[in-house]
């Protein structure tokens, strides 16, 4: 429990916070007054000025002041309310509502005046704003805000205004820096950090004359001050987690090497030098009684799977179990097939366990895991309730960027037996620049497989406008006529499996009509596991020549004869994801190519990204570029997991802070060990308190 100081007091001690509001705040993890201080704005809205309708630009967020001219209620596909307003610039703007109630609709009477705020879009009849924020102007005077309006992360049922008001009340209790600062003064001084109190006030109550652009970009000194502390907290948190795990013991998996040698002897290829080096690093860790916490980074196709299999066999040789967890069913299943093919000759049958294994099969799989089956492979289901291991010695987690730190811990916890915890091996195909890795994975040691197996041909990449779709289809026809195979990948920016599946169905119909001579397969996330499996197998066996797919094929799919890939809407994807996708071709000896289909108009950023893809096939270079151009959210795939979601920090923008974060972090851990806890209580708030409870 934090001390009962100003910040440690419960939010209910603030004026106006009753049980209902308290409950809504609790849902946001805001339980104490200091949680509100550190509940930082997501962004700001500029309601300090009005823009003449005639000057509105598409895509900009603006505030306008106009008189209602027409009101139309209609029903096209769904109910709609359309209101046009006109202002002194003699231009009109449409306000469009899809959700509205009667009293709302009745407010808009021709001749009445409104101030509206929102993002301007391109509409049928000129500019429009969908669901603007609006207020009626009574009398002649329009009052404007005199400072930027912070927009906070919130939850259903808690409006911005109410939340902002509570934050303001909490700020009235903000103490002096002497009480607020946690980073000891001597360390702070070496960094020239701004005052924390000033920084908090500045982000919650921007000054009227404040640098709007800097605030919008997160480069305001106040935001940088907070970003530093947040990154430091994150770093310390991971380091502390590591220290906690390392306090436990792990089984020393020395083994006699019998199974590992047999596996290597049975492979149709020799390990690359990089694979051998990383395998040796892992073996060294496994042989120690201190738990391994190691990340293996390796570009797509660098051969991480076999390295993981060798690690698993080290555990088996010593009579311990190894578990491999993958983010998707498809990927887990592919791992299982690989492991099964490699290990059956050694007398080992890996157990397959996923969410879709149900009923008796599930019971049987669970029983064999509990009974000590040497190798278990599966999806998340593995780490969820109900699966008990006999003695888990090694947990392997593939594609870490889709898992949270938390999930990693759960698997490790599963295998915990008193003081003994399993070793952890994390595989990721997302190459991450070093400074970033040191923060994002501060709890792990890192090994890099920086070499591809021999015989790979670079993938020739071109960017083609969707207007020339016909020519691209011809290209597929030609490639398939030569006996090659192709992928057509449908992507959507929204992480909606359903929409993506629809897009794939549409493309499938289009391509089936255009290429009647070809057998075409279809795989997307809405198909049953069996159907997906069948589609993949038919493609692998060469029965289908073209596979229309969604990004479910992103990771791990391996069909060497496929040498052409078309990616739709390539301009909307992050570089890391494009690189992953493209890694599905160029696996065999034939020259491979990748067509990035884009829609015009291309933004400058999109153009730059496609250019990077054409220029290089090196995952690390692409990662650096991605970081530069777009930021780490995409790179680390965190949008899906919520992992590494910072309140104010942005790893790409604030990368210049990382060396100091790392340096100060080491000193703090050494000389002020209690501090990490306090910083975490402040920044991670309720979540950290529960972890420690
Ligand atoms: P990733 O690192 O992307 O997971 P995989 O482990 O799936 O890569 O390996 C990609 C392909 O390369 C697989 O078909 C695998 O059998 C093959 N492979 C792995 N290591 C070697 C090697 N040293 N020489 C040749 N082929 C290899
Ligand atoms: Mg893989």
XYZ file of C-alpha atoms and ligand atoms in Angstrom:
721
model
C 0.000 0.000 0.000
C 1.365 3.423 -0.885
C 1.530 5.830 2.044
C -1.529 7.927 2.737
C -0.053 10.995 1.069
C -1.865 13.265 -1.352
C -1.288 10.916 -4.267
C -2.015 7.750 -2.359
C -5.486 8.868 -1.281
C -8.413 7.115 -2.935
C -10.199 8.915 -5.759
C -13.349 8.845 -3.668
C -11.719 11.487 -1.465
C -12.018 13.985 -4.326
C -15.054 16.266 -4.314
C -17.824 14.976 -6.538
C -16.558 11.409 -6.889
C -19.388 9.149 -5.765
C -19.704 5.383 -6.092
C -20.797 5.381 -9.752
C -17.990 7.626 -10.942
C -15.579 5.769 -8.696
C -16.572 2.520 -10.370
C -16.110 3.970 -13.866
C -12.672 5.237 -12.852
C -11.780 1.884 -11.394
C -12.489 0.295 -14.766
C -9.775 2.525 -16.156
C -7.399 1.406 -13.426
C -7.764 4.762 -11.681
C -8.113 4.113 -7.981
C -5.903 6.667 -6.346
C -5.415 10.356 -6.814
C -1.954 9.855 -8.290
C -3.424 7.503 -10.902
C -5.321 10.524 -12.204
C -2.191 12.664 -12.303
C -0.609 10.063 -14.526
C -3.673 9.400 -16.655
C -2.248 11.351 -19.557
C -4.089 12.774 -22.553
C -4.055 10.670 -25.677
C -4.104 13.751 -27.845
C -5.384 17.298 -27.946
C -8.170 19.019 -29.771
C -7.812 22.569 -30.885
C -11.063 24.328 -30.127
C -9.431 27.679 -29.686
C -10.315 28.897 -33.162
C -12.856 28.655 -35.945
C -12.086 27.696 -39.516
C -14.151 29.217 -42.314
C -15.949 26.383 -44.118
C -14.452 27.586 -47.389
C -10.962 26.921 -45.996
C -11.562 23.403 -44.683
C -9.149 20.742 -45.804
C -9.978 17.065 -46.057
C -8.486 15.032 -43.232
C -8.033 17.970 -40.889
C -9.847 18.280 -37.606
C -11.525 21.634 -37.385
C -14.116 23.717 -35.637
C -16.666 25.663 -37.656
C -19.518 27.988 -36.859
C -22.514 27.958 -39.186
C -26.241 28.330 -39.616
C -28.433 25.350 -40.456
C -29.703 25.479 -44.000
C -31.286 22.111 -44.681
C -32.129 19.062 -42.622
C -32.791 15.711 -44.267
C -33.687 12.463 -42.631
C -33.239 9.494 -44.851
C -32.728 5.829 -44.951
C -30.124 4.457 -47.301
C -28.903 1.114 -45.944
C -29.312 2.586 -42.491
C -30.995 5.613 -40.931
C -29.252 8.878 -41.510
C -29.552 12.483 -40.555
C -27.971 15.038 -42.875
C -27.681 18.651 -41.862
C -26.056 21.310 -43.996
C -24.706 24.455 -42.476
C -23.401 27.610 -44.130
C -21.103 30.261 -42.729
C -19.779 33.702 -43.657
C -17.426 32.177 -46.229
C -20.620 31.254 -48.135
C -19.550 27.621 -48.300
C -21.550 24.699 -46.933
C -20.636 21.736 -44.798
C -22.652 18.551 -44.311
C -23.017 17.068 -40.856
C -23.856 13.408 -41.095
C -25.282 11.264 -38.302
C -25.911 7.541 -38.359
C -26.861 7.267 -34.728
C -29.209 9.886 -33.374
C -32.342 10.150 -31.370
C -35.410 12.193 -32.007
C -34.584 15.064 -29.717
C -31.171 15.356 -31.344
C -32.722 15.466 -34.783
C -35.203 18.080 -33.685
C -32.479 20.415 -32.437
C -31.366 21.147 -35.954
C -33.864 23.716 -37.158
C -33.058 25.785 -40.249
C -31.820 29.179 -39.175
C -30.297 28.022 -35.888
C -26.600 28.397 -35.353
C -24.137 25.705 -34.248
C -20.463 25.355 -33.474
C -19.265 21.947 -34.688
C -16.015 20.103 -34.253
C -14.683 17.021 -35.996
C -12.636 15.500 -38.765
C -13.455 16.758 -42.219
C -14.109 14.102 -44.811
C -14.771 14.118 -48.464
C -18.510 13.782 -49.067
C -20.858 13.613 -52.038
C -21.791 17.273 -51.737
C -18.475 18.715 -50.625
C -16.874 18.537 -47.194
C -18.632 16.716 -44.406
C -18.141 15.748 -40.786
C -19.561 12.492 -39.519
C -20.821 12.655 -35.947
C -19.346 16.027 -35.083
C -19.243 17.294 -31.552
C -21.611 20.247 -31.649
C -23.259 22.871 -29.495
C -25.953 25.346 -30.255
C -25.054 29.006 -30.218
C -27.568 30.970 -28.225
C -27.467 34.697 -28.739
C -24.707 36.134 -30.864
C -21.609 35.330 -28.941
C -19.503 32.278 -29.748
C -17.189 31.473 -26.887
C -14.047 29.573 -27.778
C -11.652 27.669 -25.573
C -8.525 29.570 -24.717
C -6.318 26.498 -24.547
C -6.038 23.081 -26.182
C -8.539 20.501 -24.988
C -6.912 17.266 -23.765
C -8.596 14.049 -24.878
C -8.223 11.210 -22.392
C -8.421 7.463 -22.787
C -11.797 6.601 -21.324
C -14.352 3.890 -21.039
C -17.987 3.513 -21.950
C -20.255 5.616 -19.822
C -17.574 8.067 -18.752
C -17.550 11.155 -20.953
C -14.515 13.293 -21.692
C -15.897 16.261 -19.826
C -16.486 14.435 -16.593
C -13.183 12.632 -16.735
C -11.298 15.839 -17.502
C -13.004 17.554 -14.581
C -11.924 14.829 -12.133
C -8.383 14.993 -13.426
C -8.400 18.738 -12.846
C -9.601 18.251 -9.281
C -6.867 15.707 -8.683
C -4.298 18.141 -10.029
C -5.284 20.648 -7.369
C -3.642 18.246 -4.945
C -0.406 17.959 -6.863
C 2.404 18.443 -4.321
C 5.762 20.124 -4.806
C 8.506 18.484 -6.809
C 10.293 17.601 -3.610
C 7.484 15.211 -2.781
C 6.708 14.175 -6.309
C 10.103 13.299 -7.709
C 11.189 9.691 -7.327
C 14.387 9.761 -9.378
C 17.094 10.903 -6.947
C 18.316 14.457 -7.489
C 21.943 13.683 -8.404
C 20.789 11.398 -11.226
C 18.192 13.850 -12.375
C 20.625 16.698 -12.564
C 22.935 14.806 -14.866
C 20.022 14.585 -17.287
C 18.723 18.139 -17.118
C 15.209 16.901 -16.609
C 12.420 19.431 -16.354
C 10.273 19.636 -13.230
C 7.805 16.786 -12.947
C 5.144 18.972 -11.402
C 5.426 21.485 -14.214
C 5.380 18.695 -16.757
C 2.162 17.193 -15.407
C 0.474 20.568 -15.264
C 1.611 21.350 -18.786
C 0.156 18.201 -20.338
C -3.146 18.365 -18.457
C -3.563 22.125 -18.649
C -1.814 23.333 -21.764
C -1.119 27.053 -21.627
C -3.000 29.274 -24.062
C 0.142 30.190 -25.962
C 1.602 26.695 -25.904
C 3.398 25.086 -28.794
C 0.475 23.274 -30.374
C 2.554 21.456 -32.939
C 5.008 20.160 -30.341
C 2.193 18.926 -28.145
C 0.486 17.208 -31.039
C 3.722 15.421 -31.926
C 4.644 14.544 -28.358
C 7.844 16.571 -28.564
C 6.920 19.173 -26.004
C 9.509 19.281 -23.177
C 6.805 18.337 -20.684
C 5.928 15.232 -22.680
C 9.587 14.359 -23.066
C 10.065 14.623 -19.319
C 7.196 12.228 -18.763
C 8.260 9.935 -21.582
C 11.652 9.569 -19.981
C 10.162 8.501 -16.701
C 7.731 6.153 -18.374
C 10.468 4.446 -20.392
C 12.597 4.210 -17.302
C 9.737 2.595 -15.421
C 9.145 0.121 -18.193
C 12.811 -0.751 -18.317
C 13.052 -1.216 -14.570
C 9.882 -3.274 -14.567
C 11.271 -5.746 -17.079
C 14.608 -5.884 -15.318
C 12.855 -6.565 -12.061
C 10.788 -9.272 -13.653
C 13.955 -10.834 -14.913
C 15.531 -10.659 -11.484
C 12.461 -12.306 -9.997
C 12.591 -15.203 -12.427
C 16.319 -15.517 -12.026
C 15.974 -15.881 -8.278
C 14.369 -19.247 -8.916
C 16.198 -22.337 -9.991
C 15.741 -24.305 -13.187
C 16.686 -27.868 -14.018
C 20.202 -28.052 -15.432
C 19.517 -29.715 -18.779
C 22.909 -31.058 -19.682
C 21.915 -34.312 -21.366
C 24.155 -36.665 -23.271
C 23.406 -35.107 -26.678
C 22.137 -38.422 -28.051
C 18.820 -37.109 -29.398
C 20.294 -33.859 -30.629
C 22.973 -35.644 -32.599
C 20.380 -38.008 -34.049
C 18.224 -35.069 -35.133
C 21.097 -33.262 -36.780
C 22.216 -36.439 -38.529
C 18.734 -36.978 -39.895
C 18.329 -33.491 -41.355
C 18.652 -33.100 -45.119
C 20.834 -30.042 -44.538
C 23.646 -28.864 -42.312
C 23.021 -26.081 -39.811
C 24.235 -22.676 -40.867
C 27.019 -21.220 -38.778
C 24.586 -18.799 -37.225
C 22.195 -21.598 -36.296
C 25.011 -23.608 -34.760
C 26.227 -20.620 -32.764
C 22.774 -19.806 -31.418
C 22.091 -23.469 -30.637
C 25.311 -23.524 -28.624
C 24.331 -20.341 -26.742
C 21.051 -21.962 -25.827
C 22.707 -25.203 -24.756
C 25.000 -23.288 -22.465
C 22.027 -21.576 -20.812
C 20.103 -24.816 -20.506
C 22.996 -26.544 -18.831
C 22.889 -24.097 -15.958
C 20.599 -24.343 -12.950
C 19.588 -20.716 -13.406
C 16.518 -20.199 -15.609
C 17.274 -19.218 -19.177
C 15.507 -16.105 -20.461
C 16.577 -15.902 -24.055
C 15.203 -14.348 -27.191
C 16.236 -15.694 -30.580
C 15.864 -13.147 -33.317
C 16.125 -14.333 -36.857
C 14.789 -13.108 -40.122
C 11.961 -14.971 -41.812
C 13.317 -18.239 -43.144
C 16.519 -18.105 -41.126
C 15.684 -21.507 -39.637
C 14.606 -20.870 -36.080
C 12.434 -23.970 -35.886
C 15.240 -26.466 -35.977
C 17.121 -24.497 -33.342
C 14.045 -24.691 -31.135
C 13.750 -28.419 -31.792
C 17.337 -28.950 -30.646
C 16.634 -27.055 -27.445
C 13.527 -29.153 -26.845
C 15.527 -32.346 -27.260
C 18.045 -31.200 -24.669
C 15.180 -31.160 -22.183
C 13.885 -34.531 -23.317
C 17.305 -36.124 -22.985
C 17.192 -35.199 -19.308
C 13.697 -36.502 -18.743
C 12.014 -33.076 -18.739
C 9.165 -31.833 -20.905
C 9.357 -29.077 -23.492
C 6.385 -27.033 -24.685
C 6.170 -24.925 -27.818
C 3.509 -22.243 -28.080
C 2.647 -20.367 -31.268
C 0.312 -17.438 -31.836
C -1.971 -19.015 -34.425
C -3.457 -22.409 -34.979
C -1.953 -22.603 -38.443
C 1.516 -21.864 -37.236
C 1.318 -24.150 -34.236
C 0.135 -26.915 -36.466
C 2.975 -26.408 -38.859
C 5.445 -26.581 -36.000
C 3.839 -29.739 -34.858
C 4.198 -31.262 -38.325
C 7.866 -30.304 -38.485
C 8.597 -31.606 -35.020
C 6.655 -34.735 -35.704
C 8.559 -35.463 -38.911
C 11.903 -34.845 -37.227
C 11.218 -36.630 -33.972
C 9.203 -39.683 -34.859
C 12.343 -41.381 -36.181
C 13.825 -40.744 -32.717
C 10.886 -42.460 -31.076
C 9.222 -39.268 -29.851
C 5.644 -38.334 -30.662
C 4.951 -34.667 -30.025
C 1.485 -34.009 -28.573
C -0.734 -31.579 -30.472
C -2.975 -29.421 -28.356
C -4.933 -26.406 -29.484
C -8.182 -24.671 -28.698
C -9.844 -26.669 -31.436
C -8.851 -30.047 -30.050
C -12.043 -30.900 -28.198
C -13.790 -33.652 -26.314
C -12.085 -37.015 -25.945
C -9.099 -36.005 -28.041
C -8.546 -33.131 -25.694
C -8.843 -35.277 -22.612
C -6.367 -37.696 -24.057
C -3.879 -34.976 -24.969
C -4.190 -33.432 -21.529
C -3.689 -36.731 -19.838
C -0.545 -37.409 -21.779
C 0.822 -33.943 -20.974
C 0.120 -34.550 -17.311
C 1.669 -37.981 -17.635
C 4.926 -36.523 -18.901
C 4.712 -36.572 -22.738
C 8.117 -35.217 -23.720
C 7.021 -32.584 -26.245
C 3.813 -30.577 -26.403
C 2.937 -28.146 -29.157
C -0.037 -25.852 -29.356
C -1.628 -22.466 -29.241
C -2.685 -20.278 -26.376
C -4.962 -23.019 -25.180
C -1.824 -24.558 -23.767
C -1.301 -21.746 -21.373
C -4.903 -21.468 -20.420
C -6.483 -23.272 -17.568
C -6.777 -26.996 -17.421
C -3.432 -28.075 -18.785
C -0.979 -29.397 -16.232
C 2.522 -30.490 -17.029
C 4.327 -33.300 -15.311
C 7.710 -31.564 -15.264
C 8.076 -28.728 -17.712
C 11.744 -27.948 -18.213
C 11.579 -25.643 -21.211
C 8.916 -23.288 -22.541
C 9.416 -22.157 -26.134
C 7.326 -19.263 -27.359
C 7.266 -18.486 -31.057
C 6.640 -15.009 -32.419
C 6.835 -13.247 -29.171
C 5.595 -9.985 -30.601
C 2.091 -11.311 -30.474
C 2.276 -12.299 -26.857
C 2.401 -10.098 -23.850
C 5.052 -10.427 -21.207
C 2.220 -11.553 -19.035
C 1.443 -14.571 -21.203
C 5.043 -15.583 -21.180
C 4.962 -15.565 -17.413
C 1.824 -17.660 -17.296
C 3.461 -20.433 -19.237
C 6.467 -20.281 -16.995
C 4.215 -20.327 -13.950
C 2.513 -23.445 -15.346
C 5.762 -25.276 -15.211
C 6.720 -24.049 -11.808
C 7.310 -26.685 -9.231
C 8.154 -25.162 -5.874
C 11.277 -23.179 -6.499
C 11.984 -24.762 -9.884
C 10.824 -22.875 -12.993
C 11.234 -23.857 -16.643
C 13.769 -22.272 -18.951
C 12.265 -19.835 -21.444
C 13.131 -19.504 -25.079
C 11.405 -16.870 -27.178
C 11.581 -16.856 -30.978
C 10.790 -13.815 -33.026
C 10.916 -13.183 -36.735
C 10.697 -9.465 -36.229
C 14.190 -8.114 -36.334
C 14.458 -5.218 -33.959
C 17.189 -2.610 -33.851
C 19.453 -3.012 -30.873
C 18.528 0.041 -28.814
C 14.896 -0.821 -29.169
C 15.426 -4.472 -28.295
C 17.265 -3.446 -25.145
C 14.142 -1.723 -23.920
C 11.405 -3.809 -25.439
C 13.038 -7.027 -24.264
C 14.994 -5.758 -21.294
C 14.153 -8.969 -19.474
C 15.738 -11.258 -22.067
C 19.176 -12.130 -23.369
C 19.293 -11.904 -27.129
C 20.745 -14.274 -29.718
C 20.625 -13.416 -33.382
C 20.523 -15.797 -36.347
C 21.999 -13.403 -38.839
C 22.404 -15.682 -41.823
C 19.984 -17.356 -44.198
C 20.421 -20.965 -45.294
C 22.258 -21.248 -48.596
C 20.459 -21.426 -51.912
C 17.865 -18.754 -51.286
C 17.233 -16.367 -54.138
C 16.433 -12.753 -53.393
C 12.824 -11.826 -54.048
C 12.413 -9.267 -56.782
C 9.876 -6.734 -55.614
C 7.797 -4.289 -57.641
C 5.068 -1.847 -56.694
C 2.184 -1.646 -59.141
C -0.931 0.475 -59.072
C -4.200 -1.355 -58.644
C -5.264 0.221 -61.926
C -3.011 -2.350 -63.596
C -4.547 -5.282 -61.818
C -5.267 -6.970 -65.153
C -1.580 -7.105 -66.040
C -0.817 -8.600 -62.641
C -3.401 -11.313 -63.184
C -1.746 -12.089 -66.513
C 1.520 -12.461 -64.683
C -0.021 -15.083 -62.447
C -1.368 -16.906 -65.467
C 2.110 -16.981 -67.000
C 3.890 -18.081 -63.814
C 1.430 -20.895 -63.194
C 1.651 -22.019 -66.822
C 5.381 -22.527 -66.169
C 4.550 -24.846 -63.281
C 5.109 -22.321 -60.540
C 2.683 -21.385 -57.794
C 1.468 -18.067 -56.490
C -0.120 -16.394 -53.490
C -2.675 -13.606 -53.647
C -2.852 -11.963 -50.263
C -5.770 -9.797 -49.216
C -5.044 -7.409 -46.421
C -7.038 -4.865 -44.540
C -5.778 -2.409 -42.085
C -8.558 -3.144 -39.622
C -7.786 -6.141 -37.504
C -11.092 -7.633 -38.415
C -10.911 -11.243 -39.368
C -14.402 -11.041 -40.767
C -13.778 -8.164 -43.145
C -10.527 -9.662 -44.245
C -12.238 -12.945 -44.940
C -14.849 -11.125 -47.014
C -12.179 -9.382 -49.048
C -10.551 -12.740 -49.695
C -13.864 -14.250 -50.836
C -14.328 -11.387 -53.274
C -10.817 -11.696 -54.663
C -11.278 -15.445 -54.928
C -14.408 -14.971 -57.038
C -12.704 -12.393 -59.216
C -9.619 -14.531 -59.811
C -11.646 -17.673 -60.426
C -13.531 -15.825 -63.158
C -10.365 -14.337 -64.665
C -8.292 -17.524 -64.542
C -10.718 -20.342 -65.357
C -7.897 -22.713 -66.306
C -6.317 -22.573 -62.845
C -7.206 -24.458 -59.713
C -7.403 -21.875 -56.988
C -7.473 -22.361 -53.238
C -8.789 -20.091 -50.529
C -7.720 -19.784 -46.925
C -8.823 -17.278 -44.342
C -9.396 -17.041 -40.631
C -13.124 -17.736 -40.785
C -12.720 -21.195 -42.236
C -12.824 -24.241 -40.024
C -9.441 -25.596 -39.026
C -10.053 -28.633 -41.205
C -10.884 -26.522 -44.251
C -7.838 -24.362 -43.727
C -5.706 -27.420 -43.362
C -7.131 -28.942 -46.531
C -6.576 -25.733 -48.481
C -2.989 -25.482 -47.288
C -2.311 -29.104 -48.051
C -3.727 -28.890 -51.545
C -1.476 -25.923 -52.178
C 1.573 -27.600 -50.681
C 0.936 -30.665 -52.822
C 0.634 -28.456 -55.911
C -2.983 -29.416 -56.560
C -3.998 -25.788 -56.382
C -1.711 -23.413 -58.223
C -2.886 -20.149 -56.776
C -3.755 -19.573 -53.149
C -5.935 -16.631 -52.226
C -5.292 -15.906 -48.591
C -5.545 -13.372 -45.848
C -2.703 -12.486 -43.528
C -3.279 -15.787 -41.714
C -0.473 -17.056 -43.912
C 1.803 -14.384 -42.585
C 3.969 -16.482 -40.374
C 5.689 -19.730 -40.939
C 3.979 -21.105 -44.037
C 6.500 -22.941 -46.135
C 5.848 -23.903 -49.783
C 9.130 -23.758 -51.722
C 7.487 -24.014 -55.158
C 5.550 -20.804 -54.591
C 7.546 -18.085 -56.247
C 5.122 -15.256 -56.863
C 3.225 -13.245 -54.318
C 0.748 -10.454 -54.870
C -0.136 -8.330 -51.871
C -3.220 -6.154 -52.080
C -3.373 -2.790 -50.312
C 0.330 -3.060 -49.689
C 0.529 0.659 -48.989
C -1.492 0.232 -45.836
C 0.682 -2.383 -44.191
C 3.668 -1.859 -41.997
C 7.046 -2.801 -43.381
C 7.539 -5.535 -40.854
C 4.323 -7.191 -41.911
C 5.111 -6.863 -45.609
C 8.466 -8.411 -44.958
C 6.875 -11.312 -43.109
C 4.465 -11.891 -45.947
C 7.092 -11.653 -48.616
C 9.147 -14.194 -46.711
C 6.658 -16.840 -47.921
C 8.290 -16.742 -51.343
C 11.947 -17.073 -52.261
C 12.156 -20.330 -50.362
C 12.988 -22.508 -53.326
C 15.532 -22.296 -56.106
C 13.333 -20.528 -58.666
C 13.661 -16.757 -59.009
C 10.843 -15.263 -56.985
C 8.946 -12.057 -57.155
C 6.560 -10.036 -55.098
C 4.041 -7.555 -56.436
C 2.912 -4.840 -54.066
C -0.457 -3.645 -55.310
C -1.386 -0.191 -54.130
C -4.213 2.219 -54.617
C -3.700 5.773 -55.675
C -3.280 8.378 -54.366
C -0.188 7.295 -52.481
C 0.917 9.392 -49.552
C 4.550 10.314 -49.364
C 5.015 8.020 -46.399
C 3.442 5.084 -48.243
C 5.636 5.750 -51.235
C 8.723 5.774 -49.024
C 7.704 2.476 -47.452
C 7.100 0.698 -50.737
C 10.450 2.016 -51.894
C 12.177 0.404 -48.911
C 10.571 -2.924 -49.780
C 11.798 -2.698 -53.357
C 15.268 -1.773 -52.232
C 16.107 -4.419 -49.689
C 15.276 -7.881 -48.459
C 17.262 -7.530 -45.264
C 14.913 -7.776 -42.318
C 17.099 -5.718 -40.018
C 17.390 -2.872 -42.469
C 13.669 -2.980 -43.021
C 13.108 -2.886 -39.279
C 15.307 0.164 -38.892
C 13.455 1.894 -41.683
C 10.120 0.915 -40.261
C 11.104 2.361 -36.949
C 12.196 5.531 -38.658
C 9.139 5.886 -40.835
C 6.369 4.600 -38.741
C 7.195 3.782 -35.183
C 7.526 0.677 -33.111
C 3.868 -0.075 -32.512
C 3.720 -1.645 -35.914
C 7.151 -3.143 -35.659
C 6.414 -4.962 -32.474
C 2.902 -5.810 -33.522
C 1.664 -4.340 -30.307
C -1.578 -3.118 -31.698
C -2.889 -6.623 -31.336
C -1.683 -7.298 -27.848
C -1.741 -4.031 -26.015
C 1.716 -4.915 -24.824
C 4.111 -1.995 -24.650
C 1.381 0.535 -24.868
C 2.881 3.636 -23.475
C 0.901 6.592 -22.260
C 3.194 9.249 -23.506
C 6.394 7.588 -24.662
C 6.843 6.411 -28.218
C 9.812 4.147 -28.744
C 10.559 5.482 -32.210
C 10.149 9.148 -31.461
C 11.906 8.899 -28.124
C 14.659 6.484 -29.115
C 17.169 9.224 -28.285
C 16.174 8.840 -24.636
C 16.952 5.126 -24.494
C 20.694 5.251 -23.821
C 20.017 7.451 -20.765
C 17.139 5.235 -19.725
C 19.413 2.217 -19.820
C 22.258 3.959 -18.021
C 20.115 5.455 -15.266
C 18.189 2.209 -15.024
C 21.333 0.247 -14.157
C 22.326 2.756 -11.478
C 18.873 2.810 -9.952
C 18.664 -0.948 -9.712
C 22.055 -1.079 -8.085
C 21.817 1.841 -5.718
C 18.113 2.461 -5.168
C 16.470 -0.947 -5.415
C 13.173 0.169 -3.857
C 12.544 2.773 -6.507
C 11.407 0.535 -9.326
C 8.478 -0.504 -7.213
C 7.433 3.068 -6.545
C 7.752 4.091 -10.151
C 5.709 1.125 -11.232
C 3.008 1.846 -8.708
C 2.784 5.300 -10.234
C 2.935 4.437 -13.897
C 1.392 1.049 -14.055
C -0.964 1.882 -11.240
C -3.560 -0.641 -10.326
C -2.119 -3.321 -12.605
C 1.209 -3.292 -10.770
C -0.513 -3.401 -7.429
C -2.388 -6.520 -8.412
C 0.729 -8.248 -9.689
C 2.369 -7.692 -6.354
C -0.662 -8.578 -4.290
P 11.887 -19.361 -39.606
O 13.138 -18.857 -38.971
O 11.234 -18.339 -40.463
O 10.951 -19.984 -38.609
P 12.050 -22.041 -40.565
O 12.552 -22.632 -39.331
O 10.610 -22.245 -40.894
O 12.370 -20.497 -40.610
O 12.949 -22.524 -41.763
C 12.641 -22.159 -43.083
C 12.999 -23.298 -44.044
O 14.400 -23.443 -44.108
C 12.438 -24.616 -43.602
O 12.000 -25.292 -44.746
C 13.646 -25.321 -42.993
O 13.553 -26.717 -43.075
C 14.774 -24.793 -43.854
N 16.075 -24.751 -43.199
C 16.320 -24.468 -41.899
N 17.646 -24.481 -41.661
C 18.256 -24.786 -42.830
C 19.622 -24.951 -43.230
N 20.624 -24.812 -42.367
N 19.854 -25.247 -44.528
C 18.841 -25.382 -45.398
N 17.547 -25.260 -45.090
C 17.244 -24.952 -43.821
Mg 9.064 -19.793 -37.920
